[in-house]
Amino acid sequence: MAQENLKKNLQKQWNTNIAKNVILFLGDGMGIPTITAARIYKGQQQNETGEESKLVFEEFSELGLIKTYTTDEQVPDSAGTATAFLCGVKTKSGVLGMDDRADYKNCTSSTGAEVDSILRMSKQKGKSVGIVTTARLTHATPAAAYCHSASRSWEGSYNLIQDMVDPLCTDIAYQLVMNNSDIDVLMGGGRRFFLSTNKTDPELNYTSYYQRPDMDLVDEWIRQKQADNASHSYVWNNAGFNAIDPKVTDYVLGLFESSHMQYEYQREKGPSGEPSLAEMTKKAIEILQKNDKGYFLLVEGGRIDHGHHATQAAAALLETVMFDSAVQVAKEMTDTDDTLLVVTADHSHAFMIAGYPSRGNDILGTVDEEVGEDDMPYTTLTYGNGPQQRRNLTGIDTTAFTFRQSGVVPKSSETHAGEDVPVYAQGPMAHLFVGTHEQNYIAHVLAYASCVGPYPGRCDSPLSSVTESSASSVIIPSLLLSISLFLSLL
């Protein structure tokens, strides 16, 4: 195995083509311990010992490390991190689509602090764009792709009313429909922030108090598409999703849950249920790839993070494996000659793999033939903090999706962790991710590779024909010069 890996790396050549298409996969909370555990879990689900298994994105040609801190916190949240990797600037935790001049929950500080995302930059170049997530479409990661908000919690009008926010600021759902109606594909959860209070949720059969008193944003989205004579589909379950014909559909709004989409282990797969992340990714690519100018797609595995916060490791690991399946779909549908695939995380979790379990021991099980100083068995997977304290696990099924691993420090919800997270990449300019980088660097590489935003001139340069021997002397200085020129304009 080592010899084959060495041979592959010795034959490696840098791909300096222009990235016509860019797909950014974001595993929310998918730190290195999660990747390792998910790799083993995946292998064991295939009747292997597991340790030697690989996730699809671990086969990508390039790998780097990303520093995740925000400008005000050592351990970040998902809003500040999303603004970094999507908009190219570090900012405060809790803030979306704004630089560090904006203060959390301070509406008036928003003015002048707005920054564009890689999604907006791509759209401005005529590319098609899309967002696919298992979280709410108004949640931190997807929201940073299109909104400018001093608070990630201002997802709907209900939240603005509760916080008595200045009318100068609008909620995230409103910004999505009213200011970003040109986004081609939108699929995820969060229906409650779009429906008006005079409507009953079609799945819950009641009206949520989160629904809007001012307007119905689903009706408004449909009205806009009809006014533009654009082929479109609004769907909220599998029946509607499966009826979408990508060949004749240009715009999709899929709101499959009132809040977040279901964990994979709970997901209803029938007509009244909802699609998987892989299925949504496939449909999105089929629609977006019709544009000759290319596309940008953000795909988020949002519920990895939620499984960890609940210290339900089995749920988090299954979400990671399902996220990997979505990467597999994209890998099969695209060509490395013109498509840059990037997989990373926004932050890690206080999650660890510990003890001395035997090779092939169930990753969700207790450490075999070993107990703690208290003479009680303990699981291989544990948390530094969380809602579940240590107890005797004798006779308890630790592999159940609802089982909660122990956390050392009592917390109502397990926390994020601050170590670096990996970034995996393949395709045009993927080699620029090698090394250790600040998180906002990601957006700059995506823009540079696809000639959008501050780097339009890259497409006019002869970089696509640079030979391997001269690449290091041409590409890196050119990137640094472009960044310097961009920063001088700020």
Short mmCIF file of C-alpha atoms in Angstrom, two decimals:
data_model
loop_
_atom_site.label_atom_id
_atom_site.label_comp_id
_atom_site.label_asym_id
_atom_site.label_seq_id
_atom_site.Cartn_x
_atom_site.Cartn_y
_atom_site.Cartn_z
CA MET A 1 0.00 0.00 0.00
CA ALA A 2 2.81 2.39 0.87
CA GLN A 3 4.63 1.66 -2.41
CA GLU A 4 1.49 2.27 -4.45
CA ASN A 5 0.88 5.55 -2.63
CA LEU A 6 4.47 6.64 -3.25
CA LYS A 7 4.21 5.77 -6.95
CA LYS A 8 1.01 7.81 -7.28
CA ASN A 9 2.58 10.84 -5.63
CA LEU A 10 5.74 10.62 -7.73
CA GLN A 11 3.58 10.79 -10.85
CA LYS A 12 1.51 13.72 -9.60
CA GLN A 13 1.25 16.82 -11.77
CA TRP A 14 -0.36 20.10 -10.85
CA ASN A 15 -3.64 20.88 -12.56
CA THR A 16 -3.48 24.58 -13.48
CA ASN A 17 -6.62 24.62 -15.62
CA ILE A 18 -9.42 27.11 -15.08
CA ALA A 19 -12.13 25.78 -12.80
CA LYS A 20 -15.30 26.12 -14.82
CA ASN A 21 -17.18 24.52 -11.94
CA VAL A 22 -16.56 24.64 -8.19
CA ILE A 23 -18.26 22.42 -5.60
CA LEU A 24 -17.53 23.16 -1.94
CA PHE A 25 -18.50 20.39 0.47
CA LEU A 26 -18.76 21.51 4.07
CA GLY A 27 -19.04 18.93 6.82
CA ASP A 28 -20.34 20.95 9.75
CA GLY A 29 -18.28 19.97 12.79
CA MET A 30 -16.34 17.35 10.81
CA GLY A 31 -12.97 17.55 12.55
CA ILE A 32 -10.17 15.02 12.19
CA PRO A 33 -11.44 12.74 15.02
CA THR A 34 -14.82 12.60 13.27
CA ILE A 35 -13.20 11.72 9.95
CA THR A 36 -11.13 8.96 11.55
CA ALA A 37 -14.09 7.49 13.41
CA ALA A 38 -16.34 7.74 10.33
CA ARG A 39 -13.71 5.99 8.22
CA ILE A 40 -13.64 3.08 10.68
CA TYR A 41 -17.44 3.08 10.96
CA LYS A 42 -17.81 2.97 7.17
CA GLY A 43 -15.40 0.05 6.90
CA GLN A 44 -17.09 -1.88 9.68
CA GLN A 45 -20.47 -1.40 7.99
CA GLN A 46 -18.86 -3.19 5.02
CA ASN A 47 -17.74 -6.10 7.24
CA GLU A 48 -14.13 -4.93 7.39
CA THR A 49 -12.05 -4.22 10.48
CA GLY A 50 -12.46 -0.57 9.50
CA GLU A 51 -9.13 1.07 10.27
CA GLU A 52 -7.80 0.49 6.74
CA SER A 53 -10.93 1.92 5.09
CA LYS A 54 -11.03 5.28 3.33
CA LEU A 55 -13.67 7.92 2.81
CA VAL A 56 -14.09 9.03 -0.80
CA PHE A 57 -12.63 12.48 -0.23
CA GLU A 58 -9.56 10.99 1.44
CA GLU A 59 -8.55 9.87 -2.05
CA PHE A 60 -8.37 13.48 -3.26
CA SER A 61 -4.95 14.53 -4.50
CA GLU A 62 -4.31 17.47 -2.17
CA LEU A 63 -4.62 18.06 1.56
CA GLY A 64 -4.05 21.03 3.85
CA LEU A 65 -4.93 22.30 7.31
CA ILE A 66 -7.20 25.23 8.16
CA LYS A 67 -7.03 27.52 11.21
CA THR A 68 -10.60 28.13 12.38
CA TYR A 69 -10.52 30.82 15.08
CA THR A 70 -12.65 33.94 14.58
CA THR A 71 -11.54 37.51 15.30
CA ASP A 72 -13.03 37.37 18.78
CA GLU A 73 -13.04 33.69 19.79
CA GLN A 74 -10.38 31.02 20.07
CA VAL A 75 -12.98 28.29 19.45
CA PRO A 76 -15.36 29.46 16.72
CA ASP A 77 -19.03 29.18 15.85
CA SER A 78 -20.39 28.28 12.42
CA ALA A 79 -21.31 31.83 11.37
CA GLY A 80 -17.87 33.42 11.68
CA THR A 81 -16.25 30.39 10.06
CA ALA A 82 -18.73 30.32 7.16
CA THR A 83 -18.12 34.00 6.50
CA ALA A 84 -14.40 33.20 6.36
CA PHE A 85 -14.47 30.29 3.90
CA LEU A 86 -17.27 31.74 1.75
CA CYS A 87 -16.53 35.49 1.81
CA GLY A 88 -12.76 35.55 2.24
CA VAL A 89 -12.58 37.58 5.47
CA LYS A 90 -12.33 36.60 9.12
CA THR A 91 -14.99 38.14 11.32
CA LYS A 92 -16.61 37.81 14.73
CA SER A 93 -18.50 34.72 15.82
CA GLY A 94 -22.24 34.96 15.22
CA VAL A 95 -21.88 37.37 12.28
CA LEU A 96 -22.81 36.47 8.70
CA GLY A 97 -21.55 38.03 5.45
CA MET A 98 -19.87 40.96 7.20
CA ASP A 99 -16.32 41.85 8.13
CA ASP A 100 -14.98 42.56 11.61
CA ARG A 101 -16.47 46.04 11.71
CA ALA A 102 -19.88 44.49 12.43
CA ASP A 103 -20.71 43.72 16.05
CA TYR A 104 -22.81 40.72 17.02
CA LYS A 105 -26.52 41.59 17.28
CA ASN A 106 -25.79 45.28 16.60
CA CYS A 107 -27.91 46.16 13.59
CA THR A 108 -26.52 49.64 13.03
CA SER A 109 -22.95 48.30 12.88
CA SER A 110 -23.90 46.38 9.74
CA THR A 111 -23.78 49.36 7.41
CA GLY A 112 -20.61 49.30 5.35
CA ALA A 113 -19.44 45.97 6.73
CA GLU A 114 -21.09 43.81 4.03
CA VAL A 115 -18.87 41.44 2.01
CA ASP A 116 -19.72 39.33 -1.04
CA SER A 117 -19.48 35.55 -1.03
CA ILE A 118 -17.97 33.19 -3.60
CA LEU A 119 -21.57 32.34 -4.54
CA ARG A 120 -22.37 35.99 -5.34
CA MET A 121 -19.06 36.42 -7.16
CA SER A 122 -19.82 33.36 -9.29
CA LYS A 123 -23.33 34.59 -10.10
CA GLN A 124 -21.95 37.97 -11.14
CA LYS A 125 -19.81 36.14 -13.72
CA GLY A 126 -22.88 34.50 -15.24
CA LYS A 127 -22.46 31.13 -13.59
CA SER A 128 -25.32 29.13 -12.12
CA VAL A 129 -25.25 28.73 -8.34
CA GLY A 130 -26.84 26.50 -5.76
CA ILE A 131 -27.02 25.57 -2.08
CA VAL A 132 -27.84 22.11 -0.75
CA THR A 133 -27.94 21.41 2.99
CA THR A 134 -29.45 19.05 5.54
CA ALA A 135 -29.80 21.99 7.95
CA ARG A 136 -32.19 24.92 7.58
CA LEU A 137 -31.45 27.03 4.50
CA THR A 138 -31.30 29.99 6.88
CA HIS A 139 -28.78 28.31 9.18
CA ALA A 140 -25.26 29.68 9.60
CA THR A 141 -23.33 27.92 6.82
CA PRO A 142 -25.79 28.35 3.93
CA ALA A 143 -26.79 31.84 5.10
CA ALA A 144 -23.24 33.17 4.80
CA ALA A 145 -23.42 32.43 1.07
CA TYR A 146 -26.12 35.05 0.46
CA CYS A 147 -26.99 37.21 3.46
CA HIS A 148 -25.58 40.07 5.52
CA SER A 149 -26.67 39.79 9.14
CA ALA A 150 -25.22 40.93 12.44
CA SER A 151 -26.75 37.84 14.01
CA ARG A 152 -27.04 34.26 12.80
CA SER A 153 -30.14 33.93 14.99
CA TRP A 154 -32.17 36.41 12.90
CA GLU A 155 -33.37 33.60 10.63
CA GLY A 156 -36.98 34.80 10.36
CA SER A 157 -39.25 37.73 11.20
CA TYR A 158 -40.13 36.04 14.50
CA ASN A 159 -36.52 36.37 15.66
CA LEU A 160 -36.36 40.06 14.74
CA ILE A 161 -39.52 40.73 16.73
CA GLN A 162 -38.20 38.82 19.76
CA ASP A 163 -34.92 40.74 19.71
CA MET A 164 -36.64 44.07 18.94
CA VAL A 165 -34.24 44.63 16.05
CA ASP A 166 -34.02 47.98 14.26
CA PRO A 167 -36.17 47.93 11.06
CA LEU A 168 -32.96 48.76 9.18
CA CYS A 169 -32.09 45.06 9.36
CA THR A 170 -34.07 42.31 7.62
CA ASP A 171 -34.18 38.64 8.50
CA ILE A 172 -32.18 35.95 6.70
CA ALA A 173 -35.12 34.21 5.00
CA TYR A 174 -36.33 37.57 3.68
CA GLN A 175 -32.88 38.34 2.28
CA LEU A 176 -32.76 34.97 0.54
CA VAL A 177 -35.97 35.48 -1.42
CA MET A 178 -36.07 39.25 -1.81
CA ASN A 179 -32.37 39.94 -2.41
CA ASN A 180 -31.10 36.66 -3.85
CA SER A 181 -33.90 35.35 -6.03
CA ASP A 182 -31.36 34.61 -8.77
CA ILE A 183 -29.92 31.61 -6.89
CA ASP A 184 -30.78 28.69 -9.14
CA VAL A 185 -31.02 25.78 -6.69
CA LEU A 186 -31.99 25.93 -3.02
CA MET A 187 -32.64 22.71 -1.11
CA GLY A 188 -32.73 22.10 2.63
CA GLY A 189 -34.94 22.64 5.67
CA GLY A 190 -36.32 25.71 7.41
CA ARG A 191 -39.81 25.98 5.92
CA ARG A 192 -41.13 27.70 9.05
CA PHE A 193 -39.26 30.92 8.30
CA PHE A 194 -40.78 31.20 4.81
CA LEU A 195 -44.47 30.38 5.36
CA SER A 196 -46.93 33.05 6.51
CA THR A 197 -48.99 32.68 9.67
CA ASN A 198 -52.19 32.26 7.63
CA LYS A 199 -50.87 28.97 6.22
CA THR A 200 -50.75 25.52 7.74
CA ASP A 201 -47.47 23.69 7.35
CA PRO A 202 -48.19 20.91 4.80
CA GLU A 203 -46.30 18.30 6.79
CA LEU A 204 -46.97 19.30 10.39
CA ASN A 205 -50.63 20.19 9.73
CA TYR A 206 -50.42 23.16 12.07
CA THR A 207 -49.03 26.69 12.04
CA SER A 208 -45.69 27.21 13.78
CA TYR A 209 -45.17 30.34 15.86
CA TYR A 210 -41.98 30.89 13.80
CA GLN A 211 -44.06 31.54 10.67
CA ARG A 212 -44.23 35.04 9.25
CA PRO A 213 -46.90 37.67 10.03
CA ASP A 214 -45.73 39.95 7.19
CA MET A 215 -45.71 37.86 3.97
CA ASP A 216 -45.39 34.38 2.53
CA LEU A 217 -41.92 34.02 1.04
CA VAL A 218 -42.74 30.77 -0.77
CA ASP A 219 -45.58 32.49 -2.63
CA GLU A 220 -43.28 35.44 -3.31
CA TRP A 221 -40.56 33.16 -4.73
CA ILE A 222 -43.12 31.52 -7.03
CA ARG A 223 -44.50 34.91 -8.07
CA GLN A 224 -41.02 36.13 -9.01
CA LYS A 225 -40.33 33.07 -11.15
CA GLN A 226 -43.68 33.34 -12.88
CA ALA A 227 -43.06 37.03 -13.57
CA ASP A 228 -39.70 36.15 -15.11
CA ASN A 229 -41.28 33.31 -17.10
CA ALA A 230 -38.65 31.02 -15.59
CA SER A 231 -39.11 27.26 -15.33
CA HIS A 232 -39.27 26.50 -11.62
CA SER A 233 -40.36 24.03 -8.94
CA TYR A 234 -41.21 24.50 -5.29
CA VAL A 235 -41.20 21.15 -3.47
CA TRP A 236 -41.46 20.01 0.15
CA ASN A 237 -41.34 16.19 0.00
CA ASN A 238 -39.94 13.29 -2.02
CA ALA A 239 -42.96 13.15 -4.32
CA GLY A 240 -42.30 16.70 -5.49
CA PHE A 241 -38.54 16.24 -5.53
CA ASN A 242 -38.69 13.11 -7.68
CA ALA A 243 -41.03 14.86 -10.13
CA ILE A 244 -38.45 17.57 -10.92
CA ASP A 245 -37.09 17.16 -14.44
CA PRO A 246 -33.62 18.78 -14.47
CA LYS A 247 -33.71 19.12 -18.25
CA VAL A 248 -36.62 21.57 -18.17
CA THR A 249 -36.22 23.07 -14.68
CA ASP A 250 -33.95 26.04 -14.07
CA TYR A 251 -34.92 27.06 -10.52
CA VAL A 252 -35.72 24.92 -7.49
CA LEU A 253 -36.80 25.84 -3.97
CA GLY A 254 -36.94 22.72 -1.83
CA LEU A 255 -37.99 23.14 1.80
CA PHE A 256 -38.26 19.59 3.12
CA GLU A 257 -38.75 20.22 6.83
CA SER A 258 -40.15 22.90 9.08
CA SER A 259 -36.78 23.01 10.84
CA HIS A 260 -33.67 20.95 10.00
CA MET A 261 -33.98 17.91 7.78
CA GLN A 262 -34.14 14.56 9.53
CA TYR A 263 -31.08 12.64 10.65
CA GLU A 264 -30.31 9.94 8.09
CA TYR A 265 -31.24 7.18 10.54
CA GLN A 266 -34.70 8.76 10.94
CA ARG A 267 -35.27 9.81 7.32
CA GLU A 268 -38.51 8.66 5.70
CA LYS A 269 -37.61 7.53 2.18
CA GLY A 270 -41.12 7.20 0.72
CA PRO A 271 -43.12 9.80 -1.27
CA SER A 272 -44.03 11.76 1.86
CA GLY A 273 -40.43 11.71 3.11
CA GLU A 274 -37.38 13.69 2.03
CA PRO A 275 -34.35 13.15 -0.23
CA SER A 276 -30.87 12.28 0.99
CA LEU A 277 -27.95 14.68 0.72
CA ALA A 278 -26.55 12.59 -2.14
CA GLU A 279 -29.86 12.71 -4.02
CA MET A 280 -30.11 16.48 -3.60
CA THR A 281 -26.50 16.89 -4.75
CA LYS A 282 -27.16 14.84 -7.87
CA LYS A 283 -30.28 16.81 -8.76
CA ALA A 284 -28.52 20.12 -8.16
CA ILE A 285 -25.60 19.23 -10.44
CA GLU A 286 -27.98 18.04 -13.17
CA ILE A 287 -29.68 21.44 -13.14
CA LEU A 288 -26.61 23.63 -12.73
CA GLN A 289 -24.43 21.90 -15.32
CA LYS A 290 -26.68 23.12 -18.13
CA ASN A 291 -24.96 26.51 -17.92
CA ASP A 292 -22.05 26.68 -20.40
CA LYS A 293 -20.33 29.21 -18.15
CA GLY A 294 -20.18 26.76 -15.27
CA TYR A 295 -21.49 26.78 -11.73
CA PHE A 296 -20.76 27.07 -8.02
CA LEU A 297 -22.45 24.67 -5.60
CA LEU A 298 -22.28 24.62 -1.80
CA VAL A 299 -23.16 21.27 -0.22
CA GLU A 300 -23.42 21.09 3.57
CA GLY A 301 -23.70 18.04 5.77
CA GLY A 302 -25.27 20.10 8.54
CA ARG A 303 -26.39 17.42 10.94
CA ILE A 304 -22.94 15.99 11.69
CA ASP A 305 -22.66 18.95 14.01
CA HIS A 306 -26.03 18.33 15.65
CA GLY A 307 -25.21 14.70 16.39
CA HIS A 308 -22.06 15.80 18.18
CA HIS A 309 -23.79 18.54 20.18
CA ALA A 310 -26.10 15.82 21.52
CA THR A 311 -23.09 13.46 22.06
CA GLN A 312 -24.85 10.93 19.83
CA ALA A 313 -21.74 9.70 18.05
CA ALA A 314 -23.53 7.05 15.98
CA ALA A 315 -25.82 9.68 14.46
CA ALA A 316 -22.87 11.98 13.73
CA LEU A 317 -20.85 9.21 12.08
CA LEU A 318 -23.73 8.05 9.88
CA GLU A 319 -24.25 11.67 8.80
CA THR A 320 -20.55 11.82 7.89
CA VAL A 321 -20.75 8.64 5.82
CA MET A 322 -23.85 9.98 4.04
CA PHE A 323 -21.97 13.24 3.42
CA ASP A 324 -19.21 11.12 1.88
CA SER A 325 -21.81 9.51 -0.40
CA ALA A 326 -22.70 12.97 -1.70
CA VAL A 327 -19.03 13.58 -2.46
CA GLN A 328 -18.98 10.28 -4.36
CA VAL A 329 -21.93 11.43 -6.48
CA ALA A 330 -20.19 14.68 -7.39
CA LYS A 331 -16.93 12.90 -8.13
CA GLU A 332 -18.69 10.56 -10.55
CA MET A 333 -20.62 13.36 -12.28
CA THR A 334 -17.71 15.76 -12.82
CA ASP A 335 -14.33 15.90 -14.53
CA THR A 336 -11.15 16.95 -12.73
CA ASP A 337 -10.09 18.82 -15.87
CA ASP A 338 -12.64 21.58 -15.29
CA THR A 339 -14.19 21.02 -11.84
CA LEU A 340 -12.63 21.85 -8.50
CA LEU A 341 -13.96 19.72 -5.65
CA VAL A 342 -13.15 20.88 -2.13
CA VAL A 343 -14.11 19.15 1.13
CA THR A 344 -13.56 20.81 4.49
CA ALA A 345 -15.13 21.58 7.86
CA ASP A 346 -15.99 24.81 9.61
CA HIS A 347 -14.75 23.59 13.01
CA SER A 348 -14.21 20.47 15.05
CA HIS A 349 -15.87 19.10 18.20
CA ALA A 350 -14.74 18.06 21.69
CA PHE A 351 -14.78 14.48 20.42
CA MET A 352 -12.07 11.86 20.86
CA ILE A 353 -11.09 8.26 20.15
CA ALA A 354 -9.33 6.84 23.20
CA GLY A 355 -8.33 3.77 25.18
CA TYR A 356 -6.59 0.73 23.71
CA PRO A 357 -9.30 -1.16 21.80
CA SER A 358 -8.24 -4.14 19.69
CA ARG A 359 -7.96 -3.85 15.92
CA GLY A 360 -11.47 -4.15 14.48
CA ASN A 361 -13.23 -3.49 17.80
CA ASP A 362 -16.63 -1.89 17.15
CA ILE A 363 -15.91 1.84 16.94
CA LEU A 364 -19.24 2.47 18.70
CA GLY A 365 -18.60 -0.16 21.36
CA THR A 366 -16.82 -0.27 24.68
CA VAL A 367 -13.09 -0.79 24.84
CA ASP A 368 -12.63 -4.55 24.90
CA GLU A 369 -11.07 -6.21 27.96
CA GLU A 370 -10.50 -2.89 29.69
CA VAL A 371 -12.31 -0.83 32.31
CA GLY A 372 -11.71 2.50 34.01
CA GLU A 373 -10.30 3.02 37.50
CA ASP A 374 -13.92 2.94 38.67
CA ASP A 375 -14.21 -0.67 37.39
CA MET A 376 -16.80 0.35 34.79
CA PRO A 377 -16.53 -0.19 31.01
CA TYR A 378 -16.12 2.86 28.81
CA THR A 379 -16.67 3.60 25.13
CA THR A 380 -13.89 4.16 22.60
CA LEU A 381 -15.63 7.37 21.58
CA THR A 382 -15.98 10.02 24.27
CA TYR A 383 -16.49 13.78 24.57
CA GLY A 384 -14.65 16.43 26.54
CA ASN A 385 -17.98 17.88 27.65
CA GLY A 386 -21.69 17.33 27.10
CA PRO A 387 -25.08 16.50 28.59
CA GLN A 388 -24.41 12.85 29.47
CA GLN A 389 -22.25 12.00 32.47
CA ARG A 390 -20.37 8.74 33.03
CA ARG A 391 -22.47 5.76 34.12
CA ASN A 392 -22.25 1.97 34.16
CA LEU A 393 -22.66 0.75 30.58
CA THR A 394 -23.07 -2.93 31.39
CA GLY A 395 -25.98 -4.27 29.32
CA ILE A 396 -26.45 -1.00 27.40
CA ASP A 397 -26.38 -0.95 23.59
CA THR A 398 -23.73 1.70 22.93
CA THR A 399 -24.13 1.33 19.16
CA ALA A 400 -27.70 2.71 19.14
CA PHE A 401 -28.23 5.98 17.29
CA THR A 402 -29.91 7.44 20.37
CA PHE A 403 -27.12 6.43 22.74
CA ARG A 404 -25.24 9.38 24.25
CA GLN A 405 -21.51 9.04 24.89
CA SER A 406 -20.21 10.48 28.12
CA GLY A 407 -18.83 14.00 28.43
CA VAL A 408 -16.24 14.86 31.08
CA VAL A 409 -17.49 18.37 31.85
CA PRO A 410 -21.28 18.72 32.38
CA LYS A 411 -22.81 20.90 29.65
CA SER A 412 -26.38 21.06 28.33
CA SER A 413 -24.92 20.84 24.83
CA GLU A 414 -21.46 19.60 23.82
CA THR A 415 -19.22 22.32 22.41
CA HIS A 416 -17.09 22.94 19.36
CA ALA A 417 -13.33 22.41 19.47
CA GLY A 418 -10.57 24.71 18.29
CA GLU A 419 -7.99 22.52 16.56
CA ASP A 420 -7.23 22.89 12.85
CA VAL A 421 -9.52 21.11 10.40
CA PRO A 422 -8.47 19.47 7.14
CA VAL A 423 -9.21 20.62 3.60
CA TYR A 424 -9.19 18.05 0.79
CA ALA A 425 -9.18 19.09 -2.86
CA GLN A 426 -8.94 17.78 -6.39
CA GLY A 427 -9.17 19.51 -9.76
CA PRO A 428 -7.90 22.86 -11.05
CA MET A 429 -5.59 24.68 -8.61
CA ALA A 430 -6.20 22.09 -5.87
CA HIS A 431 -2.50 22.19 -4.98
CA LEU A 432 -2.92 25.73 -3.62
CA PHE A 433 -4.56 24.21 -0.53
CA VAL A 434 -1.41 22.33 0.51
CA GLY A 435 -0.01 23.65 3.80
CA THR A 436 -1.55 25.36 6.82
CA HIS A 437 -3.79 28.34 6.06
CA GLU A 438 -6.19 30.80 7.62
CA GLN A 439 -9.80 29.81 6.96
CA ASN A 440 -10.58 32.86 4.81
CA TYR A 441 -7.88 31.69 2.36
CA ILE A 442 -10.32 29.06 1.08
CA ALA A 443 -12.61 31.62 -0.59
CA HIS A 444 -9.65 33.27 -2.29
CA VAL A 445 -8.46 30.00 -3.83
CA LEU A 446 -11.99 29.18 -5.03
CA ALA A 447 -12.27 32.63 -6.62
CA TYR A 448 -8.79 32.48 -8.10
CA ALA A 449 -9.28 29.00 -9.57
CA SER A 450 -12.59 29.98 -11.20
CA CYS A 451 -11.65 33.56 -12.23
CA VAL A 452 -14.35 35.33 -10.24
CA GLY A 453 -14.44 38.17 -7.73
CA PRO A 454 -11.07 39.88 -7.30
CA TYR A 455 -9.30 37.50 -9.71
CA PRO A 456 -10.91 37.88 -13.16
CA GLY A 457 -7.54 38.36 -14.85
CA ARG A 458 -6.46 34.82 -14.02
CA CYS A 459 -8.45 33.55 -16.99
CA ASP A 460 -6.47 35.80 -19.32
CA SER A 461 -3.09 34.46 -18.14
CA PRO A 462 -1.22 31.48 -19.66
CA LEU A 463 -1.33 29.54 -16.38
CA SER A 464 -3.30 26.66 -17.86
CA SER A 465 -0.30 25.82 -20.00
CA VAL A 466 2.36 26.16 -17.29
CA THR A 467 4.53 23.08 -17.04
CA GLU A 468 5.05 21.23 -13.78
CA SER A 469 8.68 22.33 -13.54
CA SER A 470 7.85 26.02 -13.78
CA ALA A 471 4.56 26.03 -11.93
CA SER A 472 5.95 26.90 -8.52
CA SER A 473 7.78 29.94 -9.91
CA VAL A 474 4.72 31.30 -11.71
CA ILE A 475 1.56 30.28 -9.86
CA ILE A 476 2.37 31.21 -6.29
CA PRO A 477 3.82 34.69 -7.05
CA SER A 478 0.84 35.38 -9.31
CA LEU A 479 -1.60 34.40 -6.55
CA LEU A 480 0.24 36.53 -4.00
CA LEU A 481 0.28 39.49 -6.38
CA SER A 482 -3.46 39.13 -7.00
CA ILE A 483 -4.15 38.99 -3.28
CA SER A 484 -1.95 42.04 -2.67
CA LEU A 485 -3.75 44.01 -5.36
CA PHE A 486 -7.11 43.00 -3.93
CA LEU A 487 -6.16 43.96 -0.38
CA SER A 488 -4.88 47.33 -1.56
CA LEU A 489 -8.38 48.11 -2.83
CA LEU A 490 -10.06 47.48 0.52
#
